[in-house]
Amino acid sequence: MSVAESIKSKVLKIKKGEPFVTNRFLNLGSRPAVDKAISRLVEEGVIERLARGVFVRPKKSRFVGKVMPDVSRVVEVIAKGHGETIQVHGAEAARRFKISTQMPIKPVYYTNGPSREIQVGNLKVKLVHTSSQRKLQFAGKKAGLALTALWYLGKEQVNSEAVRLIREGLSESEYEQFLSASKPLWMNQAIQFFNE
């Protein structure tokens, strides 16, 4: 079986609507051969390009037509492909816990990789480097989301309402995970003080 046939066979096994990176096919052939096979699949309409090196088998809905994957899922796939850890930015985390109503203009994520902007469809996504492993704890989990929300609010803005909303937004096991995280003293004191 040729490189192109092997790649097409593997691509057709990927769930429709699930983004993937081309790196996963490098065991099947050289980079130029993989890129050429992927380009051919794009031309044939088998897959679509979402971002540089990220593709998807289009998923169609009879109600809305083409359904594209969520931007956060695309960013996760890009990060995983580069061996990075990513975490939702604190402003978005605070919004998800209903601590804030501000909607970030463009999606922003913390990463242990380099800071950069990536284009996902018509949207620019910003990845901001952080060297703090504590800010990336439980990345992709609700406990991690709670941590990044509190980091974003900071010592001066964490109050009883913020702690209550985080507590209500987490299940018992998620809250235990959140409490077990390595946090600065001010954060631990605020959680303890406002939880009483």
CSV table of C-alpha atoms in Angstrom, one decimal:
chain,number,residue,atom,x,y,z
A,1,MET,CA,0.0,0.0,0.0
A,2,SER,CA,1.4,3.4,-0.9
A,3,VAL,CA,1.9,6.3,1.6
A,4,ALA,CA,-1.1,8.1,0.2
A,5,GLU,CA,-3.4,5.0,0.4
A,6,SER,CA,-2.2,4.3,4.0
A,7,ILE,CA,-2.9,7.9,5.1
A,8,LYS,CA,-6.3,7.9,3.4
A,9,SER,CA,-7.2,4.6,5.1
A,10,LYS,CA,-6.2,6.0,8.5
A,11,VAL,CA,-8.0,9.4,7.9
A,12,LEU,CA,-11.2,7.6,7.0
A,13,LYS,CA,-11.1,5.9,10.5
A,14,ILE,CA,-11.0,9.3,12.3
A,15,LYS,CA,-14.3,10.3,13.6
A,16,LYS,CA,-16.0,13.1,11.6
A,17,GLY,CA,-15.6,16.5,13.3
A,18,GLU,CA,-12.6,15.4,15.3
A,19,PRO,CA,-9.5,17.6,14.5
A,20,PHE,CA,-6.2,15.9,13.9
A,21,VAL,CA,-2.6,16.9,13.2
A,22,THR,CA,-0.5,15.6,10.3
A,23,ASN,CA,2.3,14.5,12.7
A,24,ARG,CA,0.3,11.4,13.5
A,25,PHE,CA,1.1,10.1,10.0
A,26,LEU,CA,4.8,10.6,9.9
A,27,ASN,CA,5.4,7.0,10.7
A,28,LEU,CA,3.9,6.2,7.3
A,29,GLY,CA,6.3,8.2,5.2
A,30,SER,CA,8.6,11.2,4.8
A,31,ARG,CA,7.3,14.7,5.6
A,32,PRO,CA,7.0,15.6,1.9
A,33,ALA,CA,5.1,12.4,1.1
A,34,VAL,CA,2.7,12.9,4.1
A,35,ASP,CA,2.1,16.6,3.1
A,36,LYS,CA,1.4,15.7,-0.5
A,37,ALA,CA,-1.1,13.0,0.6
A,38,ILE,CA,-2.8,15.4,2.9
A,39,SER,CA,-3.0,18.1,0.2
A,40,ARG,CA,-4.6,15.6,-2.1
A,41,LEU,CA,-7.2,14.7,0.5
A,42,VAL,CA,-8.0,18.4,0.9
A,43,GLU,CA,-8.4,18.8,-2.9
A,44,GLU,CA,-10.7,15.8,-3.0
A,45,GLY,CA,-12.8,17.2,-0.2
A,46,VAL,CA,-12.2,14.3,2.1
A,47,ILE,CA,-10.7,16.6,4.8
A,48,GLU,CA,-10.6,20.3,5.5
A,49,ARG,CA,-7.8,22.5,6.8
A,50,LEU,CA,-8.6,24.1,10.2
A,51,ALA,CA,-5.2,25.7,11.0
A,52,ARG,CA,-1.6,25.1,10.0
A,53,GLY,CA,-1.1,21.4,10.2
A,54,VAL,CA,-4.6,20.7,11.6
A,55,PHE,CA,-7.3,19.1,9.6
A,56,VAL,CA,-10.8,17.6,10.1
A,57,ARG,CA,-13.1,15.2,8.3
A,58,PRO,CA,-16.1,17.5,7.8
A,59,LYS,CA,-19.2,16.7,9.8
A,60,LYS,CA,-22.5,17.7,8.3
A,61,SER,CA,-25.8,18.4,10.0
A,62,ARG,CA,-29.1,18.5,8.0
A,63,PHE,CA,-30.1,21.5,10.1
A,64,VAL,CA,-27.0,23.8,9.9
A,65,GLY,CA,-24.8,22.3,7.2
A,66,LYS,CA,-21.2,21.9,8.1
A,67,VAL,CA,-20.4,21.6,11.8
A,68,MET,CA,-16.8,22.6,12.7
A,69,PRO,CA,-15.1,21.5,15.9
A,70,ASP,CA,-14.9,23.9,18.8
A,71,VAL,CA,-11.9,26.2,18.8
A,72,SER,CA,-10.8,24.9,22.2
A,73,ARG,CA,-10.7,21.4,20.8
A,74,VAL,CA,-8.6,22.5,17.9
A,75,VAL,CA,-6.2,24.3,20.2
A,76,GLU,CA,-5.9,21.2,22.4
A,77,VAL,CA,-5.0,19.1,19.4
A,78,ILE,CA,-2.3,21.7,18.3
A,79,ALA,CA,-0.9,21.8,21.8
A,80,LYS,CA,-0.8,18.0,22.1
A,81,GLY,CA,0.9,17.7,18.7
A,82,HIS,CA,3.6,20.0,20.0
A,83,GLY,CA,3.9,18.3,23.3
A,84,GLU,CA,2.6,21.4,25.2
A,85,THR,CA,0.2,21.8,28.1
A,86,ILE,CA,-2.5,24.5,27.7
A,87,GLN,CA,-4.9,26.0,30.1
A,88,VAL,CA,-7.8,28.4,29.4
A,89,HIS,CA,-6.9,32.0,30.3
A,90,GLY,CA,-8.2,33.3,33.6
A,91,ALA,CA,-10.6,35.8,32.1
A,92,GLU,CA,-12.4,33.0,30.3
A,93,ALA,CA,-12.3,30.8,33.4
A,94,ALA,CA,-13.8,33.5,35.6
A,95,ARG,CA,-16.6,33.9,33.0
A,96,ARG,CA,-17.3,30.2,32.9
A,97,PHE,CA,-17.7,30.2,36.7
A,98,LYS,CA,-20.0,33.3,36.4
A,99,ILE,CA,-17.6,35.4,38.4
A,100,SER,CA,-17.3,37.8,35.5
A,101,THR,CA,-19.5,38.6,32.6
A,102,GLN,CA,-16.6,39.9,30.4
A,103,MET,CA,-16.2,38.0,27.2
A,104,PRO,CA,-12.6,38.0,25.9
A,105,ILE,CA,-12.4,39.4,22.4
A,106,LYS,CA,-10.2,36.6,21.2
A,107,PRO,CA,-9.5,33.2,22.8
A,108,VAL,CA,-6.4,33.2,24.9
A,109,TYR,CA,-4.7,30.2,26.5
A,110,TYR,CA,-1.7,29.8,28.8
A,111,THR,CA,0.9,27.4,27.5
A,112,ASN,CA,4.3,26.0,28.5
A,113,GLY,CA,5.3,26.4,24.9
A,114,PRO,CA,6.2,29.6,23.1
A,115,SER,CA,3.9,32.6,23.0
A,116,ARG,CA,2.3,33.0,19.6
A,117,GLU,CA,-0.9,33.6,17.7
A,118,ILE,CA,-2.5,30.8,15.6
A,119,GLN,CA,-5.2,31.2,13.0
A,120,VAL,CA,-8.2,28.8,13.4
A,121,GLY,CA,-10.6,29.4,10.6
A,122,ASN,CA,-11.4,33.1,10.7
A,123,LEU,CA,-10.4,33.4,14.4
A,124,LYS,CA,-7.0,34.4,15.8
A,125,VAL,CA,-6.1,32.5,19.0
A,126,LYS,CA,-3.4,33.7,21.4
A,127,LEU,CA,-1.2,31.4,23.3
A,128,VAL,CA,0.7,33.0,26.1
A,129,HIS,CA,3.8,31.3,27.6
A,130,THR,CA,3.8,30.8,31.3
A,131,SER,CA,6.8,29.3,33.1
A,132,SER,CA,4.7,28.6,36.2
A,133,GLN,CA,3.7,24.9,36.4
A,134,ARG,CA,1.3,25.9,39.1
A,135,LYS,CA,-0.8,27.8,36.6
A,136,LEU,CA,-1.0,24.8,34.4
A,137,GLN,CA,-2.0,22.3,37.1
A,138,PHE,CA,-5.0,20.1,36.2
A,139,ALA,CA,-5.1,21.7,32.7
A,140,GLY,CA,-8.2,20.7,30.8
A,141,LYS,CA,-10.0,19.8,34.1
A,142,LYS,CA,-12.5,21.9,36.0
A,143,ALA,CA,-10.2,22.0,39.0
A,144,GLY,CA,-7.6,23.6,36.8
A,145,LEU,CA,-10.2,26.1,35.4
A,146,ALA,CA,-11.0,27.1,39.0
A,147,LEU,CA,-7.3,27.7,39.8
A,148,THR,CA,-6.7,29.8,36.7
A,149,ALA,CA,-9.8,31.9,37.5
A,150,LEU,CA,-8.4,32.7,41.0
A,151,TRP,CA,-5.0,33.4,39.6
A,152,TYR,CA,-6.6,35.9,37.2
A,153,LEU,CA,-8.6,37.6,39.9
A,154,GLY,CA,-5.6,37.9,42.1
A,155,LYS,CA,-5.2,38.5,45.8
A,156,GLU,CA,-7.1,41.8,45.8
A,157,GLN,CA,-10.2,40.6,43.9
A,158,VAL,CA,-10.9,37.2,45.4
A,159,ASN,CA,-13.9,37.5,47.6
A,160,SER,CA,-16.6,35.3,49.2
A,161,GLU,CA,-18.8,35.4,46.1
A,162,ALA,CA,-15.9,34.2,43.8
A,163,VAL,CA,-15.1,31.3,46.2
A,164,ARG,CA,-18.8,30.4,46.5
A,165,LEU,CA,-19.3,30.4,42.7
A,166,ILE,CA,-16.2,28.2,42.3
A,167,ARG,CA,-17.4,25.8,45.0
A,168,GLU,CA,-20.9,25.6,43.4
A,169,GLY,CA,-19.3,25.0,39.9
A,170,LEU,CA,-17.3,22.0,41.0
A,171,SER,CA,-18.5,18.5,41.9
A,172,GLU,CA,-17.2,17.1,45.3
A,173,SER,CA,-14.3,15.2,43.6
A,174,GLU,CA,-13.4,18.2,41.4
A,175,TYR,CA,-13.4,20.4,44.5
A,176,GLU,CA,-11.1,18.0,46.4
A,177,GLN,CA,-8.8,18.0,43.4
A,178,PHE,CA,-8.9,21.8,43.4
A,179,LEU,CA,-8.0,21.9,47.1
A,180,SER,CA,-5.1,19.5,46.6
A,181,ALA,CA,-3.4,21.8,44.1
A,182,SER,CA,-0.2,23.7,44.9
A,183,LYS,CA,-1.4,27.2,45.5
A,184,PRO,CA,0.1,30.5,46.8
A,185,LEU,CA,-0.5,31.3,50.4
A,186,TRP,CA,-2.9,34.1,49.6
A,187,MET,CA,-5.1,31.8,47.6
A,188,ASN,CA,-5.2,29.1,50.3
A,189,GLN,CA,-6.0,31.8,52.9
A,190,ALA,CA,-8.8,33.3,50.8
A,191,ILE,CA,-10.4,29.8,50.2
A,192,GLN,CA,-10.2,29.0,53.9
A,193,PHE,CA,-11.5,32.4,55.1
A,194,PHE,CA,-14.4,32.6,52.6
A,195,ASN,CA,-15.4,29.0,53.1
A,196,GLU,CA,-16.1,29.4,56.8
